[in-house]
Amino acid sequence: KAGVTQTPRYLIKTRGQQVTLSCSPISGHRSVSWYQQTPGQGLQFLFEYFSETQRNKGNFPGRFSGRQFSNSRSEMNVSTLELGDSALYLCASSPSPGQKNTGELFFGEGSRLTVL
Amino acid sequence: SQKIEQNSEALNIQEGKTATLTCNYTNYSPAYLQWYRQDPGRGPVFLLLIRENEKEKRKERLKVTFDTTLKQSLFHITASQPADSATYLCAPSDSSASKIIFGSGTRLSIRP
């Protein structure tokens, strides 16, 4: 079974630009969560999607947005990039909610964004 | 607001000893508590999950305890090896598991 795939793995942008990151979850997983990881702040929750609906959102400005498609693939977008947006962006998928789902997350390798 | 604290930023112990990592949470009533391992530049990897009605869970050399009264989980690695060196993250979650928040992690180093 293929794992969570994130693209691109590395990218460099300049301030003011926008970026779109992509995540393909494990086959059959319908929940996708996004996290930002920086050395100073650790893993910060961005948002979670299930069946194309955003169920939860973290404390990030509106420049950070996301969406999920009918095939469960997800994208996140950051507009008007700032230097502080440099981070490792991690996507994680988990099985559908239900009694047997305990929320175990399967992470991708991340997209490392550098803003210059 | 909800808060998760992991005992120390870094922990150094000798190979063969037992490593004990602490996770404390406040303003939470988690249904589950998960532990993950993260190596530099990689995504976290799930290790163990313990439910609120479980006191202890074991998997090979790993043991997790969960005390809902103290609002604390302990993560033990017995017979530690240099390969166990990594950052370990705890993550309490409610039953919906739709917003899983992580602690800041403890960087564990096992010296030969």
JSON list of C-alpha atoms in Angstrom, two decimals:
[
{"chain": "A", "resi": 1, "resn": "LYS", "atom": "CA", "xyz": [0.00, 0.00, 0.00]},
{"chain": "A", "resi": 2, "resn": "ALA", "atom": "CA", "xyz": [1.51, 3.32, -1.00]},
{"chain": "A", "resi": 3, "resn": "GLY", "atom": "CA", "xyz": [2.06, 5.85, 1.76]},
{"chain": "A", "resi": 4, "resn": "VAL", "atom": "CA", "xyz": [1.13, 9.50, 1.91]},
{"chain": "A", "resi": 5, "resn": "THR", "atom": "CA", "xyz": [2.71, 11.40, -0.96]},
{"chain": "A", "resi": 6, "resn": "GLN", "atom": "CA", "xyz": [3.51, 15.08, -0.81]},
{"chain": "A", "resi": 7, "resn": "THR", "atom": "CA", "xyz": [4.70, 17.25, -3.66]},
{"chain": "A", "resi": 8, "resn": "PRO", "atom": "CA", "xyz": [6.87, 19.11, -4.14]},
{"chain": "A", "resi": 9, "resn": "ARG", "atom": "CA", "xyz": [9.43, 17.98, -1.58]},
{"chain": "A", "resi": 10, "resn": "TYR", "atom": "CA", "xyz": [11.42, 21.20, -1.70]},
{"chain": "A", "resi": 11, "resn": "LEU", "atom": "CA", "xyz": [10.66, 24.64, -3.00]},
{"chain": "A", "resi": 12, "resn": "ILE", "atom": "CA", "xyz": [12.00, 28.17, -2.76]},
{"chain": "A", "resi": 13, "resn": "LYS", "atom": "CA", "xyz": [9.80, 31.22, -3.10]},
{"chain": "A", "resi": 14, "resn": "THR", "atom": "CA", "xyz": [10.20, 34.92, -2.52]},
{"chain": "A", "resi": 15, "resn": "ARG", "atom": "CA", "xyz": [8.18, 37.16, -0.25]},
{"chain": "A", "resi": 16, "resn": "GLY", "atom": "CA", "xyz": [4.82, 38.11, -1.65]},
{"chain": "A", "resi": 17, "resn": "GLN", "atom": "CA", "xyz": [4.48, 35.05, -3.87]},
{"chain": "A", "resi": 18, "resn": "GLN", "atom": "CA", "xyz": [2.00, 32.26, -3.30]},
{"chain": "A", "resi": 19, "resn": "VAL", "atom": "CA", "xyz": [2.50, 28.52, -3.09]},
{"chain": "A", "resi": 20, "resn": "THR", "atom": "CA", "xyz": [0.36, 25.43, -3.49]},
{"chain": "A", "resi": 21, "resn": "LEU", "atom": "CA", "xyz": [1.30, 22.13, -1.87]},
{"chain": "A", "resi": 22, "resn": "SER", "atom": "CA", "xyz": [-0.26, 18.81, -2.74]},
{"chain": "A", "resi": 23, "resn": "CYS", "atom": "CA", "xyz": [-1.00, 15.71, -0.68]},
{"chain": "A", "resi": 24, "resn": "SER", "atom": "CA", "xyz": [-2.21, 12.29, -1.82]},
{"chain": "A", "resi": 25, "resn": "PRO", "atom": "CA", "xyz": [-3.44, 10.24, 1.14]},
{"chain": "A", "resi": 26, "resn": "ILE", "atom": "CA", "xyz": [-3.22, 6.52, 1.60]},
{"chain": "A", "resi": 27, "resn": "SER", "atom": "CA", "xyz": [-5.80, 4.75, -0.53]},
{"chain": "A", "resi": 28, "resn": "GLY", "atom": "CA", "xyz": [-9.06, 4.49, 1.37]},
{"chain": "A", "resi": 29, "resn": "HIS", "atom": "CA", "xyz": [-8.24, 7.26, 3.84]},
{"chain": "A", "resi": 30, "resn": "ARG", "atom": "CA", "xyz": [-10.72, 10.10, 3.73]},
{"chain": "A", "resi": 31, "resn": "SER", "atom": "CA", "xyz": [-9.33, 12.41, 6.38]},
{"chain": "A", "resi": 32, "resn": "VAL", "atom": "CA", "xyz": [-6.38, 14.67, 5.63]},
{"chain": "A", "resi": 33, "resn": "SER", "atom": "CA", "xyz": [-4.69, 16.96, 8.13]},
{"chain": "A", "resi": 34, "resn": "TRP", "atom": "CA", "xyz": [-2.04, 19.59, 7.51]},
{"chain": "A", "resi": 35, "resn": "TYR", "atom": "CA", "xyz": [0.67, 20.74, 9.90]},
{"chain": "A", "resi": 36, "resn": "GLN", "atom": "CA", "xyz": [3.39, 23.37, 9.85]},
{"chain": "A", "resi": 37, "resn": "GLN", "atom": "CA", "xyz": [6.64, 22.50, 11.58]},
{"chain": "A", "resi": 38, "resn": "THR", "atom": "CA", "xyz": [9.30, 25.03, 12.49]},
{"chain": "A", "resi": 39, "resn": "PRO", "atom": "CA", "xyz": [12.22, 24.63, 14.92]},
{"chain": "A", "resi": 40, "resn": "GLY", "atom": "CA", "xyz": [10.79, 27.19, 17.31]},
{"chain": "A", "resi": 41, "resn": "GLN", "atom": "CA", "xyz": [7.11, 26.26, 17.25]},
{"chain": "A", "resi": 42, "resn": "GLY", "atom": "CA", "xyz": [7.07, 22.52, 16.73]},
{"chain": "A", "resi": 43, "resn": "LEU", "atom": "CA", "xyz": [4.17, 20.87, 14.93]},
{"chain": "A", "resi": 44, "resn": "GLN", "atom": "CA", "xyz": [1.30, 23.32, 14.53]},
{"chain": "A", "resi": 45, "resn": "PHE", "atom": "CA", "xyz": [-2.12, 22.18, 13.32]},
{"chain": "A", "resi": 46, "resn": "LEU", "atom": "CA", "xyz": [-3.33, 24.00, 10.23]},
{"chain": "A", "resi": 47, "resn": "PHE", "atom": "CA", "xyz": [-6.57, 22.27, 9.23]},
{"chain": "A", "resi": 48, "resn": "GLU", "atom": "CA", "xyz": [-8.28, 18.95, 8.73]},
{"chain": "A", "resi": 49, "resn": "TYR", "atom": "CA", "xyz": [-10.52, 17.84, 5.89]},
{"chain": "A", "resi": 50, "resn": "PHE", "atom": "CA", "xyz": [-12.93, 14.98, 5.60]},
{"chain": "A", "resi": 51, "resn": "SER", "atom": "CA", "xyz": [-15.11, 14.28, 2.58]},
{"chain": "A", "resi": 52, "resn": "GLU", "atom": "CA", "xyz": [-14.19, 17.65, 1.04]},
{"chain": "A", "resi": 53, "resn": "THR", "atom": "CA", "xyz": [-15.27, 19.54, 4.16]},
{"chain": "A", "resi": 54, "resn": "GLN", "atom": "CA", "xyz": [-12.99, 21.40, 6.51]},
{"chain": "A", "resi": 55, "resn": "ARG", "atom": "CA", "xyz": [-13.85, 20.10, 9.95]},
{"chain": "A", "resi": 56, "resn": "ASN", "atom": "CA", "xyz": [-11.25, 21.92, 11.99]},
{"chain": "A", "resi": 57, "resn": "LYS", "atom": "CA", "xyz": [-8.88, 24.80, 11.62]},
{"chain": "A", "resi": 58, "resn": "GLY", "atom": "CA", "xyz": [-5.89, 25.94, 13.63]},
{"chain": "A", "resi": 59, "resn": "ASN", "atom": "CA", "xyz": [-4.86, 29.48, 14.56]},
{"chain": "A", "resi": 60, "resn": "PHE", "atom": "CA", "xyz": [-3.35, 30.60, 11.29]},
{"chain": "A", "resi": 61, "resn": "PRO", "atom": "CA", "xyz": [-4.16, 33.72, 9.27]},
{"chain": "A", "resi": 62, "resn": "GLY", "atom": "CA", "xyz": [-6.47, 33.61, 6.29]},
{"chain": "A", "resi": 63, "resn": "ARG", "atom": "CA", "xyz": [-3.46, 33.50, 3.96]},
{"chain": "A", "resi": 64, "resn": "PHE", "atom": "CA", "xyz": [-3.39, 29.78, 4.71]},
{"chain": "A", "resi": 65, "resn": "SER", "atom": "CA", "xyz": [-6.14, 27.85, 2.99]},
{"chain": "A", "resi": 66, "resn": "GLY", "atom": "CA", "xyz": [-6.81, 24.37, 1.82]},
{"chain": "A", "resi": 67, "resn": "ARG", "atom": "CA", "xyz": [-9.23, 22.12, 0.06]},
{"chain": "A", "resi": 68, "resn": "GLN", "atom": "CA", "xyz": [-9.94, 18.48, -0.49]},
{"chain": "A", "resi": 69, "resn": "PHE", "atom": "CA", "xyz": [-11.10, 16.84, -3.68]},
{"chain": "A", "resi": 70, "resn": "SER", "atom": "CA", "xyz": [-13.58, 14.03, -4.17]},
{"chain": "A", "resi": 71, "resn": "ASN", "atom": "CA", "xyz": [-10.74, 11.52, -4.46]},
{"chain": "A", "resi": 72, "resn": "SER", "atom": "CA", "xyz": [-9.50, 12.65, -0.99]},
{"chain": "A", "resi": 73, "resn": "ARG", "atom": "CA", "xyz": [-6.42, 14.34, -2.41]},
{"chain": "A", "resi": 74, "resn": "SER", "atom": "CA", "xyz": [-5.77, 17.66, -0.72]},
{"chain": "A", "resi": 75, "resn": "GLU", "atom": "CA", "xyz": [-4.01, 20.89, -1.47]},
{"chain": "A", "resi": 76, "resn": "MET", "atom": "CA", "xyz": [-3.00, 23.75, 0.75]},
{"chain": "A", "resi": 77, "resn": "ASN", "atom": "CA", "xyz": [-2.24, 27.25, -0.42]},
{"chain": "A", "resi": 78, "resn": "VAL", "atom": "CA", "xyz": [-0.31, 30.05, 1.21]},
{"chain": "A", "resi": 79, "resn": "SER", "atom": "CA", "xyz": [-0.69, 33.49, -0.34]},
{"chain": "A", "resi": 80, "resn": "THR", "atom": "CA", "xyz": [1.44, 36.59, 0.10]},
{"chain": "A", "resi": 81, "resn": "LEU", "atom": "CA", "xyz": [4.33, 34.61, 1.53]},
{"chain": "A", "resi": 82, "resn": "GLU", "atom": "CA", "xyz": [6.29, 35.96, 4.46]},
{"chain": "A", "resi": 83, "resn": "LEU", "atom": "CA", "xyz": [9.75, 34.99, 5.67]},
{"chain": "A", "resi": 84, "resn": "GLY", "atom": "CA", "xyz": [8.16, 33.35, 8.72]},
{"chain": "A", "resi": 85, "resn": "ASP", "atom": "CA", "xyz": [6.29, 30.92, 6.49]},
{"chain": "A", "resi": 86, "resn": "SER", "atom": "CA", "xyz": [9.53, 29.03, 5.89]},
{"chain": "A", "resi": 87, "resn": "ALA", "atom": "CA", "xyz": [8.84, 25.63, 7.36]},
{"chain": "A", "resi": 88, "resn": "LEU", "atom": "CA", "xyz": [8.27, 21.95, 6.77]},
{"chain": "A", "resi": 89, "resn": "TYR", "atom": "CA", "xyz": [4.64, 21.41, 5.81]},
{"chain": "A", "resi": 90, "resn": "LEU", "atom": "CA", "xyz": [3.40, 17.97, 6.69]},
{"chain": "A", "resi": 91, "resn": "CYS", "atom": "CA", "xyz": [0.31, 16.21, 5.51]},
{"chain": "A", "resi": 92, "resn": "ALA", "atom": "CA", "xyz": [-1.20, 13.26, 7.33]},
{"chain": "A", "resi": 93, "resn": "SER", "atom": "CA", "xyz": [-4.07, 10.96, 6.46]},
{"chain": "A", "resi": 94, "resn": "SER", "atom": "CA", "xyz": [-6.21, 8.74, 8.62]},
{"chain": "A", "resi": 95, "resn": "PRO", "atom": "CA", "xyz": [-9.06, 6.31, 8.02]},
{"chain": "A", "resi": 96, "resn": "SER", "atom": "CA", "xyz": [-12.68, 7.36, 8.02]},
{"chain": "A", "resi": 97, "resn": "PRO", "atom": "CA", "xyz": [-14.19, 8.32, 11.36]},
{"chain": "A", "resi": 98, "resn": "GLY", "atom": "CA", "xyz": [-15.90, 5.57, 13.21]},
{"chain": "A", "resi": 99, "resn": "GLN", "atom": "CA", "xyz": [-15.70, 3.41, 16.22]},
{"chain": "A", "resi": 100, "resn": "LYS", "atom": "CA", "xyz": [-12.52, 1.73, 15.12]},
{"chain": "A", "resi": 101, "resn": "ASN", "atom": "CA", "xyz": [-10.76, 4.90, 14.11]},
{"chain": "A", "resi": 102, "resn": "THR", "atom": "CA", "xyz": [-8.61, 6.20, 16.90]},
{"chain": "A", "resi": 103, "resn": "GLY", "atom": "CA", "xyz": [-7.15, 8.99, 14.84]},
{"chain": "A", "resi": 104, "resn": "GLU", "atom": "CA", "xyz": [-3.79, 7.39, 14.10]},
{"chain": "A", "resi": 105, "resn": "LEU", "atom": "CA", "xyz": [-2.08, 9.66, 11.61]},
{"chain": "A", "resi": 106, "resn": "PHE", "atom": "CA", "xyz": [0.05, 8.51, 8.71]},
{"chain": "A", "resi": 107, "resn": "PHE", "atom": "CA", "xyz": [2.41, 11.30, 7.70]},
{"chain": "A", "resi": 108, "resn": "GLY", "atom": "CA", "xyz": [4.06, 12.10, 4.42]},
{"chain": "A", "resi": 109, "resn": "GLU", "atom": "CA", "xyz": [7.69, 13.21, 4.20]},
{"chain": "A", "resi": 110, "resn": "GLY", "atom": "CA", "xyz": [6.68, 16.84, 3.97]},
{"chain": "A", "resi": 111, "resn": "SER", "atom": "CA", "xyz": [7.24, 19.79, 1.69]},
{"chain": "A", "resi": 112, "resn": "ARG", "atom": "CA", "xyz": [10.06, 22.04, 2.78]},
{"chain": "A", "resi": 113, "resn": "LEU", "atom": "CA", "xyz": [9.32, 25.63, 1.89]},
{"chain": "A", "resi": 114, "resn": "THR", "atom": "CA", "xyz": [11.97, 28.33, 2.00]},
{"chain": "A", "resi": 115, "resn": "VAL", "atom": "CA", "xyz": [10.86, 31.94, 1.61]},
{"chain": "A", "resi": 116, "resn": "LEU", "atom": "CA", "xyz": [13.57, 34.42, 0.64]},
{"chain": "B", "resi": 1, "resn": "SER", "atom": "CA", "xyz": [-6.71, 26.91, 26.37]},
{"chain": "B", "resi": 2, "resn": "GLN", "atom": "CA", "xyz": [-5.49, 23.38, 25.76]},
{"chain": "B", "resi": 3, "resn": "LYS", "atom": "CA", "xyz": [-1.84, 22.85, 26.60]},
{"chain": "B", "resi": 4, "resn": "ILE", "atom": "CA", "xyz": [0.53, 19.91, 26.16]},
{"chain": "B", "resi": 5, "resn": "GLU", "atom": "CA", "xyz": [3.92, 19.82, 27.85]},
{"chain": "B", "resi": 6, "resn": "GLN", "atom": "CA", "xyz": [6.64, 17.28, 27.32]},
{"chain": "B", "resi": 7, "resn": "ASN", "atom": "CA", "xyz": [9.05, 17.08, 30.19]},
{"chain": "B", "resi": 8, "resn": "SER", "atom": "CA", "xyz": [12.23, 18.25, 28.64]},
{"chain": "B", "resi": 9, "resn": "GLU", "atom": "CA", "xyz": [13.49, 19.42, 25.33]},
{"chain": "B", "resi": 10, "resn": "ALA", "atom": "CA", "xyz": [16.32, 16.88, 25.34]},
{"chain": "B", "resi": 11, "resn": "LEU", "atom": "CA", "xyz": [17.16, 13.72, 27.21]},
{"chain": "B", "resi": 12, "resn": "ASN", "atom": "CA", "xyz": [20.52, 11.93, 27.08]},
{"chain": "B", "resi": 13, "resn": "ILE", "atom": "CA", "xyz": [20.91, 8.45, 28.48]},
{"chain": "B", "resi": 14, "resn": "GLN", "atom": "CA", "xyz": [23.30, 5.54, 28.27]},
{"chain": "B", "resi": 15, "resn": "GLU", "atom": "CA", "xyz": [22.62, 2.59, 26.00]},
{"chain": "B", "resi": 16, "resn": "GLY", "atom": "CA", "xyz": [20.85, -0.23, 27.80]},
{"chain": "B", "resi": 17, "resn": "LYS", "atom": "CA", "xyz": [19.08, 2.03, 30.29]},
{"chain": "B", "resi": 18, "resn": "THR", "atom": "CA", "xyz": [15.38, 2.79, 30.33]},
{"chain": "B", "resi": 19, "resn": "ALA", "atom": "CA", "xyz": [14.33, 6.12, 28.86]},
{"chain": "B", "resi": 20, "resn": "THR", "atom": "CA", "xyz": [11.25, 7.72, 30.39]},
{"chain": "B", "resi": 21, "resn": "LEU", "atom": "CA", "xyz": [9.51, 10.60, 28.65]},
{"chain": "B", "resi": 22, "resn": "THR", "atom": "CA", "xyz": [6.65, 12.59, 30.16]},
{"chain": "B", "resi": 23, "resn": "CYS", "atom": "CA", "xyz": [3.63, 14.20, 28.59]},
{"chain": "B", "resi": 24, "resn": "ASN", "atom": "CA", "xyz": [1.36, 16.44, 30.66]},
{"chain": "B", "resi": 25, "resn": "TYR", "atom": "CA", "xyz": [-1.79, 18.05, 29.36]},
{"chain": "B", "resi": 26, "resn": "THR", "atom": "CA", "xyz": [-4.18, 20.66, 30.72]},
{"chain": "B", "resi": 27, "resn": "ASN", "atom": "CA", "xyz": [-7.69, 21.73, 29.74]},
{"chain": "B", "resi": 28, "resn": "TYR", "atom": "CA", "xyz": [-8.10, 18.44, 27.94]},
{"chain": "B", "resi": 29, "resn": "SER", "atom": "CA", "xyz": [-10.16, 15.31, 28.40]},
{"chain": "B", "resi": 30, "resn": "PRO", "atom": "CA", "xyz": [-8.66, 13.12, 25.70]},
{"chain": "B", "resi": 31, "resn": "ALA", "atom": "CA", "xyz": [-10.22, 9.85, 24.68]},
{"chain": "B", "resi": 32, "resn": "TYR", "atom": "CA", "xyz": [-6.86, 8.68, 23.38]},
{"chain": "B", "resi": 33, "resn": "LEU", "atom": "CA", "xyz": [-3.24, 9.60, 23.69]},
{"chain": "B", "resi": 34, "resn": "GLN", "atom": "CA", "xyz": [-0.82, 8.80, 20.92]},
{"chain": "B", "resi": 35, "resn": "TRP", "atom": "CA", "xyz": [2.96, 8.71, 20.77]},
{"chain": "B", "resi": 36, "resn": "TYR", "atom": "CA", "xyz": [5.00, 9.32, 17.63]},
{"chain": "B", "resi": 37, "resn": "ARG", "atom": "CA", "xyz": [8.64, 9.17, 16.71]},
{"chain": "B", "resi": 38, "resn": "GLN", "atom": "CA", "xyz": [10.21, 11.72, 14.37]},
{"chain": "B", "resi": 39, "resn": "ASP", "atom": "CA", "xyz": [13.63, 11.55, 12.78]},
{"chain": "B", "resi": 40, "resn": "PRO", "atom": "CA", "xyz": [15.29, 14.73, 11.42]},
{"chain": "B", "resi": 41, "resn": "GLY", "atom": "CA", "xyz": [13.75, 15.88, 8.15]},
{"chain": "B", "resi": 42, "resn": "ARG", "atom": "CA", "xyz": [11.12, 13.12, 8.17]},
{"chain": "B", "resi": 43, "resn": "GLY", "atom": "CA", "xyz": [7.45, 12.98, 9.01]},
{"chain": "B", "resi": 44, "resn": "PRO", "atom": "CA", "xyz": [6.40, 11.58, 12.40]},
{"chain": "B", "resi": 45, "resn": "VAL", "atom": "CA", "xyz": [5.72, 7.86, 12.64]},
{"chain": "B", "resi": 46, "resn": "PHE", "atom": "CA", "xyz": [3.00, 6.44, 14.86]},
{"chain": "B", "resi": 47, "resn": "LEU", "atom": "CA", "xyz": [4.24, 4.23, 17.70]},
{"chain": "B", "resi": 48, "resn": "LEU", "atom": "CA", "xyz": [1.54, 3.55, 20.26]},
{"chain": "B", "resi": 49, "resn": "LEU", "atom": "CA", "xyz": [-1.94, 4.61, 21.28]},
{"chain": "B", "resi": 50, "resn": "ILE", "atom": "CA", "xyz": [-3.54, 4.28, 24.69]},
{"chain": "B", "resi": 51, "resn": "ARG", "atom": "CA", "xyz": [-7.21, 4.80, 25.47]},
{"chain": "B", "resi": 52, "resn": "GLU", "atom": "CA", "xyz": [-8.55, 6.70, 28.45]},
{"chain": "B", "resi": 53, "resn": "ASN", "atom": "CA", "xyz": [-9.82, 3.50, 30.06]},
{"chain": "B", "resi": 54, "resn": "GLU", "atom": "CA", "xyz": [-6.43, 1.79, 29.74]},
{"chain": "B", "resi": 55, "resn": "LYS", "atom": "CA", "xyz": [-3.71, 2.19, 32.34]},
{"chain": "B", "resi": 56, "resn": "GLU", "atom": "CA", "xyz": [-0.84, 0.68, 30.40]},
{"chain": "B", "resi": 57, "resn": "LYS", "atom": "CA", "xyz": [0.02, -0.47, 26.88]},
{"chain": "B", "resi": 58, "resn": "ARG", "atom": "CA", "xyz": [3.09, -2.35, 25.70]},
{"chain": "B", "resi": 59, "resn": "LYS", "atom": "CA", "xyz": [4.69, -3.01, 22.35]},
{"chain": "B", "resi": 60, "resn": "GLU", "atom": "CA", "xyz": [8.04, -4.78, 22.29]},
{"chain": "B", "resi": 61, "resn": "ARG", "atom": "CA", "xyz": [10.44, -2.51, 24.23]},
{"chain": "B", "resi": 62, "resn": "LEU", "atom": "CA", "xyz": [7.92, 0.32, 24.47]},
{"chain": "B", "resi": 63, "resn": "LYS", "atom": "CA", "xyz": [5.49, 0.94, 27.30]},
{"chain": "B", "resi": 64, "resn": "VAL", "atom": "CA", "xyz": [2.98, 3.74, 27.70]},
{"chain": "B", "resi": 65, "resn": "THR", "atom": "CA", "xyz": [0.96, 4.63, 30.76]},
{"chain": "B", "resi": 66, "resn": "PHE", "atom": "CA", "xyz": [-1.99, 6.97, 30.97]},
{"chain": "B", "resi": 67, "resn": "ASP", "atom": "CA", "xyz": [-3.17, 8.60, 34.18]},
{"chain": "B", "resi": 68, "resn": "THR", "atom": "CA", "xyz": [-6.29, 10.68, 33.54]},
{"chain": "B", "resi": 69, "resn": "THR", "atom": "CA", "xyz": [-6.32, 11.91, 37.14]},
{"chain": "B", "resi": 70, "resn": "LEU", "atom": "CA", "xyz": [-2.82, 13.33, 36.91]},
{"chain": "B", "resi": 71, "resn": "LYS", "atom": "CA", "xyz": [-3.43, 14.27, 33.25]},
{"chain": "B", "resi": 72, "resn": "GLN", "atom": "CA", "xyz": [-0.19, 12.62, 32.35]},
{"chain": "B", "resi": 73, "resn": "SER", "atom": "CA", "xyz": [1.24, 9.94, 30.10]},
{"chain": "B", "resi": 74, "resn": "LEU", "atom": "CA", "xyz": [4.63, 8.29, 30.50]},
{"chain": "B", "resi": 75, "resn": "PHE", "atom": "CA", "xyz": [6.49, 6.71, 27.60]},
{"chain": "B", "resi": 76, "resn": "HIS", "atom": "CA", "xyz": [9.21, 4.19, 28.39]},
{"chain": "B", "resi": 77, "resn": "ILE", "atom": "CA", "xyz": [11.83, 2.62, 26.15]},
{"chain": "B", "resi": 78, "resn": "THR", "atom": "CA", "xyz": [13.55, -0.28, 27.87]},
{"chain": "B", "resi": 79, "resn": "ALA", "atom": "CA", "xyz": [16.98, -1.59, 26.91]},
{"chain": "B", "resi": 80, "resn": "SER", "atom": "CA", "xyz": [17.54, 1.59, 24.90]},
{"chain": "B", "resi": 81, "resn": "GLN", "atom": "CA", "xyz": [19.73, 1.52, 21.80]},
{"chain": "B", "resi": 82, "resn": "PRO", "atom": "CA", "xyz": [21.45, 4.29, 19.81]},
{"chain": "B", "resi": 83, "resn": "ALA", "atom": "CA", "xyz": [18.89, 3.61, 17.04]},
{"chain": "B", "resi": 84, "resn": "ASP", "atom": "CA", "xyz": [16.19, 4.84, 19.43]},
{"chain": "B", "resi": 85, "resn": "SER", "atom": "CA", "xyz": [17.67, 8.35, 19.21]},
{"chain": "B", "resi": 86, "resn": "ALA", "atom": "CA", "xyz": [14.96, 10.59, 17.78]},
{"chain": "B", "resi": 87, "resn": "THR", "atom": "CA", "xyz": [12.37, 13.14, 18.81]},
{"chain": "B", "resi": 88, "resn": "TYR", "atom": "CA", "xyz": [9.29, 11.70, 20.48]},
{"chain": "B", "resi": 89, "resn": "LEU", "atom": "CA", "xyz": [5.96, 13.50, 20.33]},
{"chain": "B", "resi": 90, "resn": "CYS", "atom": "CA", "xyz": [2.82, 12.96, 22.33]},
{"chain": "B", "resi": 91, "resn": "ALA", "atom": "CA", "xyz": [-0.63, 13.80, 20.99]},
{"chain": "B", "resi": 92, "resn": "PRO", "atom": "CA", "xyz": [-3.83, 13.65, 23.02]},
{"chain": "B", "resi": 93, "resn": "SER", "atom": "CA", "xyz": [-7.03, 13.51, 20.99]},
{"chain": "B", "resi": 94, "resn": "ASP", "atom": "CA", "xyz": [-10.73, 13.50, 21.58]},
{"chain": "B", "resi": 95, "resn": "SER", "atom": "CA", "xyz": [-13.04, 10.84, 20.22]},
{"chain": "B", "resi": 96, "resn": "SER", "atom": "CA", "xyz": [-13.63, 12.69, 16.95]},
{"chain": "B", "resi": 97, "resn": "ALA", "atom": "CA", "xyz": [-9.87, 12.68, 16.22]},
{"chain": "B", "resi": 98, "resn": "SER", "atom": "CA", "xyz": [-10.44, 15.56, 13.83]},
{"chain": "B", "resi": 99, "resn": "LYS", "atom": "CA", "xyz": [-7.95, 17.93, 15.45]},
{"chain": "B", "resi": 100, "resn": "ILE", "atom": "CA", "xyz": [-4.87, 16.24, 16.84]},
{"chain": "B", "resi": 101, "resn": "ILE", "atom": "CA", "xyz": [-2.51, 18.58, 18.61]},
{"chain": "B", "resi": 102, "resn": "PHE", "atom": "CA", "xyz": [1.09, 17.63, 19.31]},
{"chain": "B", "resi": 103, "resn": "GLY", "atom": "CA", "xyz": [3.39, 18.42, 22.17]},
{"chain": "B", "resi": 104, "resn": "SER", "atom": "CA", "xyz": [6.68, 20.13, 21.37]},
{"chain": "B", "resi": 105, "resn": "GLY", "atom": "CA", "xyz": [8.54, 16.83, 21.63]},
{"chain": "B", "resi": 106, "resn": "THR", "atom": "CA", "xyz": [11.48, 15.44, 23.56]},
{"chain": "B", "resi": 107, "resn": "ARG", "atom": "CA", "xyz": [14.74, 14.87, 21.71]},
{"chain": "B", "resi": 108, "resn": "LEU", "atom": "CA", "xyz": [16.16, 11.60, 22.99]},
{"chain": "B", "resi": 109, "resn": "SER", "atom": "CA", "xyz": [19.83, 10.73, 22.53]},
{"chain": "B", "resi": 110, "resn": "ILE", "atom": "CA", "xyz": [21.15, 7.31, 23.44]},
{"chain": "B", "resi": 111, "resn": "ARG", "atom": "CA", "xyz": [24.92, 7.21, 23.81]},
{"chain": "B", "resi": 112, "resn": "PRO", "atom": "CA", "xyz": [26.82, 3.94, 23.30]}
]
